[in-house]
PDB file of C-alpha atoms in Angstrom:
ATOM      1  CA  UNK A   1      58.384 -31.760 -70.422  1.00  0.00           C
ATOM      2  CA  UNK A   2      55.266 -32.860 -72.321  1.00  0.00           C
ATOM      3  CA  UNK A   3      53.811 -30.698 -75.060  1.00  0.00           C
ATOM      4  CA  UNK A   4      50.265 -29.353 -74.911  1.00  0.00           C
ATOM      5  CA  UNK A   5      49.350 -31.475 -77.934  1.00  0.00           C
ATOM      6  CA  UNK A   6      50.164 -34.646 -76.037  1.00  0.00           C
ATOM      7  CA  UNK A   7      46.790 -34.682 -74.255  1.00  0.00           C
ATOM      8  CA  UNK A   8      43.305 -33.346 -74.827  1.00  0.00           C
ATOM      9  CA  UNK A   9      41.727 -30.942 -72.344  1.00  0.00           C
ATOM     10  CA  UNK A  10      39.784 -33.758 -70.663  1.00  0.00           C
ATOM     11  CA  UNK A  11      42.888 -35.922 -70.508  1.00  0.00           C
ATOM     12  CA  UNK A  12      44.815 -33.054 -68.929  1.00  0.00           C
ATOM     13  CA  UNK A  13      42.062 -32.598 -66.350  1.00  0.00           C
ATOM     14  CA  UNK A  14      42.148 -36.288 -65.471  1.00  0.00           C
ATOM     15  CA  UNK A  15      45.945 -36.244 -65.295  1.00  0.00           C
ATOM     16  CA  UNK A  16      45.923 -33.208 -63.010  1.00  0.00           C
ATOM     17  CA  UNK A  17      43.399 -34.731 -60.616  1.00  0.00           C
ATOM     18  CA  UNK A  18      45.232 -38.046 -60.480  1.00  0.00           C
ATOM     19  CA  UNK A  19      48.516 -36.236 -59.873  1.00  0.00           C
ATOM     20  CA  UNK A  20      46.975 -34.257 -57.010  1.00  0.00           C
ATOM     21  CA  UNK A  21      45.525 -37.445 -55.521  1.00  0.00           C
ATOM     22  CA  UNK A  22      48.923 -39.137 -55.673  1.00  0.00           C
ATOM     23  CA  UNK A  23      50.614 -36.184 -53.982  1.00  0.00           C
ATOM     24  CA  UNK A  24      47.969 -36.178 -51.236  1.00  0.00           C
ATOM     25  CA  UNK A  25      49.152 -39.642 -50.239  1.00  0.00           C
ATOM     26  CA  UNK A  26      52.414 -38.037 -49.153  1.00  0.00           C
ATOM     27  CA  UNK A  27      51.462 -34.552 -47.945  1.00  0.00           C
ATOM     28  CA  UNK A  28      48.579 -32.449 -46.694  1.00  0.00           C
ATOM     29  CA  UNK A  29      46.622 -30.006 -48.835  1.00  0.00           C
ATOM     30  CA  UNK A  30      48.333 -27.068 -47.117  1.00  0.00           C
ATOM     31  CA  UNK A  31      51.671 -28.355 -48.422  1.00  0.00           C
ATOM     32  CA  UNK A  32      50.409 -28.814 -51.964  1.00  0.00           C
ATOM     33  CA  UNK A  33      51.095 -26.324 -54.754  1.00  0.00           C
ATOM     34  CA  UNK A  34      50.098 -26.026 -58.387  1.00  0.00           C
ATOM     35  CA  UNK A  35      53.766 -26.218 -59.312  1.00  0.00           C
ATOM     36  CA  UNK A  36      54.106 -29.608 -57.638  1.00  0.00           C
ATOM     37  CA  UNK A  37      51.014 -30.898 -59.427  1.00  0.00           C
ATOM     38  CA  UNK A  38      52.180 -29.564 -62.798  1.00  0.00           C
ATOM     39  CA  UNK A  39      55.626 -31.093 -62.322  1.00  0.00           C
ATOM     40  CA  UNK A  40      54.121 -34.480 -61.533  1.00  0.00           C
ATOM     41  CA  UNK A  41      51.969 -34.169 -64.662  1.00  0.00           C
ATOM     42  CA  UNK A  42      54.985 -33.279 -66.783  1.00  0.00           C
ATOM     43  CA  UNK A  43      53.457 -29.959 -67.809  1.00  0.00           C
ATOM     44  CA  UNK A  44      53.959 -26.298 -66.996  1.00  0.00           C
ATOM     45  CA  UNK A  45      51.937 -24.460 -64.368  1.00  0.00           C
ATOM     46  CA  UNK A  46      50.421 -22.368 -67.146  1.00  0.00           C
ATOM     47  CA  UNK A  47      48.853 -25.469 -68.661  1.00  0.00           C
ATOM     48  CA  UNK A  48      47.243 -26.294 -65.328  1.00  0.00           C
ATOM     49  CA  UNK A  49      45.627 -22.852 -65.164  1.00  0.00           C
ATOM     50  CA  UNK A  50      44.043 -23.447 -68.545  1.00  0.00           C
ATOM     51  CA  UNK A  51      42.070 -26.293 -66.957  1.00  0.00           C
ATOM     52  CA  UNK A  52      41.318 -24.982 -63.455  1.00  0.00           C
ATOM     53  CA  UNK A  53      40.600 -21.492 -62.178  1.00  0.00           C
ATOM     54  CA  UNK A  54      42.997 -21.831 -59.256  1.00  0.00           C
ATOM     55  CA  UNK A  55      44.283 -24.352 -56.735  1.00  0.00           C
ATOM     56  CA  UNK A  56      41.101 -24.380 -54.597  1.00  0.00           C
ATOM     57  CA  UNK A  57      39.105 -25.082 -57.773  1.00  0.00           C
ATOM     58  CA  UNK A  58      41.329 -28.060 -58.565  1.00  0.00           C
ATOM     59  CA  UNK A  59      41.069 -29.395 -55.015  1.00  0.00           C
ATOM     60  CA  UNK A  60      37.304 -28.980 -55.077  1.00  0.00           C
ATOM     61  CA  UNK A  61      37.249 -31.272 -58.107  1.00  0.00           C
ATOM     62  CA  UNK A  62      39.438 -33.740 -56.222  1.00  0.00           C
ATOM     63  CA  UNK A  63      36.866 -33.661 -53.425  1.00  0.00           C
ATOM     64  CA  UNK A  64      34.059 -34.231 -55.905  1.00  0.00           C
ATOM     65  CA  UNK A  65      35.798 -37.383 -57.127  1.00  0.00           C
ATOM     66  CA  UNK A  66      36.120 -38.606 -53.538  1.00  0.00           C
ATOM     67  CA  UNK A  67      32.422 -37.985 -52.903  1.00  0.00           C
ATOM     68  CA  UNK A  68      31.580 -39.859 -56.097  1.00  0.00           C
ATOM     69  CA  UNK A  69      33.650 -42.853 -54.964  1.00  0.00           C
ATOM     70  CA  UNK A  70      31.909 -42.848 -51.587  1.00  0.00           C
ATOM     71  CA  UNK A  71      28.515 -42.721 -53.260  1.00  0.00           C
ATOM     72  CA  UNK A  72      29.390 -45.514 -55.699  1.00  0.00           C
ATOM     73  CA  UNK A  73      30.682 -47.717 -52.878  1.00  0.00           C
ATOM     74  CA  UNK A  74      27.443 -47.140 -50.961  1.00  0.00           C
ATOM     75  CA  UNK A  75      25.411 -47.997 -54.047  1.00  0.00           C
ATOM     76  CA  UNK A  76      27.204 -51.335 -54.347  1.00  0.00           C
ATOM     77  CA  UNK A  77      25.960 -52.480 -50.940  1.00  0.00           C
ATOM     78  CA  UNK A  78      23.290 -55.153 -50.713  1.00  0.00           C
ATOM     79  CA  UNK A  79      20.799 -53.418 -48.457  1.00  0.00           C
ATOM     80  CA  UNK A  80      18.121 -54.999 -46.318  1.00  0.00           C
ATOM     81  CA  UNK A  81      14.503 -54.238 -47.112  1.00  0.00           C
ATOM     82  CA  UNK A  82      13.560 -54.780 -43.454  1.00  0.00           C
ATOM     83  CA  UNK A  83      16.495 -53.423 -41.449  1.00  0.00           C
ATOM     84  CA  UNK A  84      17.173 -49.724 -41.983  1.00  0.00           C
ATOM     85  CA  UNK A  85      19.506 -49.617 -38.991  1.00  0.00           C
ATOM     86  CA  UNK A  86      21.715 -52.274 -40.580  1.00  0.00           C
ATOM     87  CA  UNK A  87      21.730 -50.279 -43.805  1.00  0.00           C
ATOM     88  CA  UNK A  88      22.878 -47.121 -42.025  1.00  0.00           C
ATOM     89  CA  UNK A  89      25.607 -49.135 -40.310  1.00  0.00           C
ATOM     90  CA  UNK A  90      26.721 -50.467 -43.691  1.00  0.00           C
ATOM     91  CA  UNK A  91      26.984 -46.909 -45.033  1.00  0.00           C
ATOM     92  CA  UNK A  92      28.980 -45.888 -41.969  1.00  0.00           C
ATOM     93  CA  UNK A  93      31.421 -48.751 -42.458  1.00  0.00           C
ATOM     94  CA  UNK A  94      31.949 -47.678 -46.082  1.00  0.00           C
ATOM     95  CA  UNK A  95      32.687 -44.186 -44.780  1.00  0.00           C
ATOM     96  CA  UNK A  96      35.136 -45.498 -42.183  1.00  0.00           C
ATOM     97  CA  UNK A  97      36.885 -47.731 -44.710  1.00  0.00           C
ATOM     98  CA  UNK A  98      37.343 -44.842 -47.131  1.00  0.00           C
ATOM     99  CA  UNK A  99      38.819 -42.711 -44.332  1.00  0.00           C
ATOM    100  CA  UNK A 100      41.291 -45.458 -43.465  1.00  0.00           C
ATOM    101  CA  UNK A 101      42.236 -46.274 -47.047  1.00  0.00           C
ATOM    102  CA  UNK A 102      42.462 -42.691 -48.322  1.00  0.00           C
ATOM    103  CA  UNK A 103      43.180 -40.501 -45.260  1.00  0.00           C
ATOM    104  CA  UNK A 104      44.574 -37.623 -47.305  1.00  0.00           C
ATOM    105  CA  UNK A 105      41.575 -37.481 -49.623  1.00  0.00           C
ATOM    106  CA  UNK A 106      39.136 -37.949 -46.744  1.00  0.00           C
ATOM    107  CA  UNK A 107      40.630 -35.128 -44.681  1.00  0.00           C
ATOM    108  CA  UNK A 108      40.680 -32.840 -47.719  1.00  0.00           C
ATOM    109  CA  UNK A 109      36.887 -33.097 -48.063  1.00  0.00           C
ATOM    110  CA  UNK A 110      36.519 -31.380 -44.684  1.00  0.00           C
ATOM    111  CA  UNK A 111      39.493 -29.019 -44.880  1.00  0.00           C
ATOM    112  CA  UNK A 112      37.980 -25.549 -45.162  1.00  0.00           C
ATOM    113  CA  UNK A 113      41.404 -24.086 -45.893  1.00  0.00           C
ATOM    114  CA  UNK A 114      41.265 -25.489 -49.425  1.00  0.00           C
ATOM    115  CA  UNK A 115      38.662 -22.828 -50.139  1.00  0.00           C
ATOM    116  CA  UNK A 116      40.631 -19.951 -48.640  1.00  0.00           C
ATOM    117  CA  UNK A 117      43.276 -17.566 -49.915  1.00  0.00           C
ATOM    118  CA  UNK A 118      45.802 -19.224 -47.597  1.00  0.00           C
ATOM    119  CA  UNK A 119      46.420 -21.922 -50.180  1.00  0.00           C
ATOM    120  CA  UNK A 120      47.085 -19.482 -53.001  1.00  0.00           C
ATOM    121  CA  UNK A 121      50.826 -19.342 -52.483  1.00  0.00           C
ATOM    122  CA  UNK A 122      51.983 -19.416 -56.093  1.00  0.00           C
ATOM    123  CA  UNK A 123      51.452 -15.679 -56.655  1.00  0.00           C
ATOM    124  CA  UNK A 124      50.374 -16.591 -60.164  1.00  0.00           C
ATOM    125  CA  UNK A 125      46.656 -16.458 -59.451  1.00  0.00           C
ATOM    126  CA  UNK A 126      44.586 -13.351 -59.816  1.00  0.00           C
ATOM    127  CA  UNK A 127      41.213 -14.916 -59.138  1.00  0.00           C
ATOM    128  CA  UNK A 128      39.803 -15.005 -55.637  1.00  0.00           C
ATOM    129  CA  UNK A 129      39.504 -18.403 -54.054  1.00  0.00           C
ATOM    130  CA  UNK A 130      36.154 -20.015 -53.603  1.00  0.00           C
ATOM    131  CA  UNK A 131      34.468 -19.180 -50.319  1.00  0.00           C
ATOM    132  CA  UNK A 132      32.316 -21.465 -48.221  1.00  0.00           C
ATOM    133  CA  UNK A 133      29.225 -19.565 -49.360  1.00  0.00           C
ATOM    134  CA  UNK A 134      30.100 -19.972 -53.013  1.00  0.00           C
ATOM    135  CA  UNK A 135      30.341 -23.721 -53.377  1.00  0.00           C
ATOM    136  CA  UNK A 136      28.916 -24.612 -56.790  1.00  0.00           C
ATOM    137  CA  UNK A 137      25.583 -26.366 -57.078  1.00  0.00           C
ATOM    138  CA  UNK A 138      27.116 -29.384 -58.795  1.00  0.00           C
ATOM    139  CA  UNK A 139      29.311 -29.945 -55.738  1.00  0.00           C
ATOM    140  CA  UNK A 140      26.565 -29.400 -53.172  1.00  0.00           C
ATOM    141  CA  UNK A 141      24.349 -31.864 -55.044  1.00  0.00           C
ATOM    142  CA  UNK A 142      26.982 -34.567 -54.520  1.00  0.00           C
ATOM    143  CA  UNK A 143      27.040 -33.849 -50.796  1.00  0.00           C
ATOM    144  CA  UNK A 144      23.246 -33.951 -50.657  1.00  0.00           C
ATOM    145  CA  UNK A 145      23.182 -37.256 -52.552  1.00  0.00           C
ATOM    146  CA  UNK A 146      25.181 -38.931 -49.795  1.00  0.00           C
ATOM    147  CA  UNK A 147      22.991 -37.524 -47.044  1.00  0.00           C
ATOM    148  CA  UNK A 148      19.918 -38.605 -48.999  1.00  0.00           C
ATOM    149  CA  UNK A 149      20.989 -42.234 -48.602  1.00  0.00           C
ATOM    150  CA  UNK A 150      20.736 -41.809 -44.830  1.00  0.00           C
ATOM    151  CA  UNK A 151      17.526 -39.812 -45.052  1.00  0.00           C
ATOM    152  CA  UNK A 152      15.821 -42.638 -46.942  1.00  0.00           C
ATOM    153  CA  UNK A 153      16.619 -45.058 -44.127  1.00  0.00           C
ATOM    154  CA  UNK A 154      15.463 -42.665 -41.399  1.00  0.00           C
ATOM    155  CA  UNK A 155      12.206 -42.105 -43.232  1.00  0.00           C
ATOM    156  CA  UNK A 156      11.744 -45.858 -43.559  1.00  0.00           C
ATOM    157  CA  UNK A 157      12.018 -46.179 -39.770  1.00  0.00           C
ATOM    158  CA  UNK A 158       9.731 -43.232 -39.041  1.00  0.00           C
ATOM    159  CA  UNK A 159       7.581 -42.494 -42.117  1.00  0.00           C
ATOM    160  CA  UNK A 160       5.568 -39.702 -40.471  1.00  0.00           C
ATOM    161  CA  UNK A 161       8.618 -37.561 -39.742  1.00  0.00           C
ATOM    162  CA  UNK A 162       8.802 -34.160 -41.384  1.00  0.00           C
ATOM    163  CA  UNK A 163      11.342 -33.477 -44.095  1.00  0.00           C
ATOM    164  CA  UNK A 164      13.023 -30.966 -41.803  1.00  0.00           C
ATOM    165  CA  UNK A 165      13.426 -33.484 -38.972  1.00  0.00           C
ATOM    166  CA  UNK A 166      14.777 -36.134 -41.322  1.00  0.00           C
ATOM    167  CA  UNK A 167      17.268 -33.740 -42.889  1.00  0.00           C
ATOM    168  CA  UNK A 168      18.417 -32.444 -39.504  1.00  0.00           C
ATOM    169  CA  UNK A 169      18.665 -35.900 -37.969  1.00  0.00           C
ATOM    170  CA  UNK A 170      20.719 -37.279 -40.842  1.00  0.00           C
ATOM    171  CA  UNK A 171      23.265 -34.514 -40.263  1.00  0.00           C
ATOM    172  CA  UNK A 172      23.308 -35.028 -36.508  1.00  0.00           C
ATOM    173  CA  UNK A 173      23.826 -38.767 -36.865  1.00  0.00           C
ATOM    174  CA  UNK A 174      26.553 -38.423 -39.454  1.00  0.00           C
ATOM    175  CA  UNK A 175      28.367 -35.812 -37.412  1.00  0.00           C
ATOM    176  CA  UNK A 176      28.776 -38.489 -34.766  1.00  0.00           C
ATOM    177  CA  UNK A 177      29.967 -41.073 -37.286  1.00  0.00           C
ATOM    178  CA  UNK A 178      32.389 -38.539 -38.707  1.00  0.00           C
ATOM    179  CA  UNK A 179      33.781 -37.788 -35.258  1.00  0.00           C
ATOM    180  CA  UNK A 180      34.543 -41.447 -34.621  1.00  0.00           C
ATOM    181  CA  UNK A 181      36.211 -41.736 -38.042  1.00  0.00           C
ATOM    182  CA  UNK A 182      38.338 -38.663 -37.329  1.00  0.00           C
ATOM    183  CA  UNK A 183      39.515 -40.062 -34.005  1.00  0.00           C
ATOM    184  CA  UNK A 184      40.128 -43.443 -35.609  1.00  0.00           C
ATOM    185  CA  UNK A 185      42.404 -42.298 -38.441  1.00  0.00           C
ATOM    186  CA  UNK A 186      44.363 -40.161 -35.983  1.00  0.00           C
ATOM    187  CA  UNK A 187      44.925 -43.267 -33.831  1.00  0.00           C
ATOM    188  CA  UNK A 188      43.218 -41.750 -30.817  1.00  0.00           C
ATOM    189  CA  UNK A 189      41.418 -45.028 -30.108  1.00  0.00           C
ATOM    190  CA  UNK A 190      44.627 -47.081 -29.984  1.00  0.00           C
ATOM    191  CA  UNK A 191      44.192 -47.811 -26.274  1.00  0.00           C
ATOM    192  CA  UNK A 192      40.426 -48.200 -26.396  1.00  0.00           C
ATOM    193  CA  UNK A 193      38.806 -51.485 -25.475  1.00  0.00           C
ATOM    194  CA  UNK A 194      36.361 -51.012 -28.350  1.00  0.00           C
ATOM    195  CA  UNK A 195      37.085 -50.863 -32.055  1.00  0.00           C
ATOM    196  CA  UNK A 196      35.927 -47.976 -34.226  1.00  0.00           C
ATOM    197  CA  UNK A 197      33.406 -50.316 -35.814  1.00  0.00           C
ATOM    198  CA  UNK A 198      31.957 -51.159 -32.404  1.00  0.00           C
ATOM    199  CA  UNK A 199      31.744 -47.505 -31.436  1.00  0.00           C
ATOM    200  CA  UNK A 200      29.948 -46.626 -34.663  1.00  0.00           C
ATOM    201  CA  UNK A 201      27.554 -49.530 -34.197  1.00  0.00           C
ATOM    202  CA  UNK A 202      26.773 -48.384 -30.652  1.00  0.00           C
ATOM    203  CA  UNK A 203      26.263 -44.799 -31.781  1.00  0.00           C
ATOM    204  CA  UNK A 204      23.839 -45.787 -34.539  1.00  0.00           C
ATOM    205  CA  UNK A 205      21.980 -48.247 -32.313  1.00  0.00           C
ATOM    206  CA  UNK A 206      21.333 -45.654 -29.612  1.00  0.00           C
ATOM    207  CA  UNK A 207      20.513 -42.923 -32.116  1.00  0.00           C
ATOM    208  CA  UNK A 208      17.932 -45.099 -33.836  1.00  0.00           C
ATOM    209  CA  UNK A 209      16.342 -45.991 -30.492  1.00  0.00           C
ATOM    210  CA  UNK A 210      15.806 -42.314 -29.867  1.00  0.00           C
ATOM    211  CA  UNK A 211      14.582 -41.776 -33.415  1.00  0.00           C
ATOM    212  CA  UNK A 212      11.950 -44.517 -33.387  1.00  0.00           C
TER     213      UNK A 212
END
């Protein structure tokens, strides 16, 4: 068992998040416990609680890292100055690829149970879990940053649209993309004549026609 002096606080935080990410390759968030994470780290559970408020807090930070990776991957794309639809499709393909490559991390982002008391099974936590209405601003800003990428493209297509319409439409469009990704990683398109990429392309094409 490692000693507390073996790592700094920031190193412990990084180690905890990486350990959780590794465990999520093998099991769902509902099966994850702070004890499992601490064991994988080589530390006691008490050390973990010195870094994070509770398990939902730790998993929220895991989600934040996933959102950051998605954003960085989107930023690496070579976008077209003339084809906003193609840009949106490129973002969607990044999203789909992340879901396929990291299904556990991707599903965790949308698992509301990580913010509920149902995950607090260690009986070592006295703090209440985060609720959906108490997501911290730093986390919400990461979510907004991803939607903003889509909003920019929608505004480029229809510059006179109101901010409200652009914001709403970006969420509507991405709900559709997300649905296809969900069905894809659960192999519910295995007998479909169309690939997930083709379905996403069709969705975006028809959505943009209605948006123009």
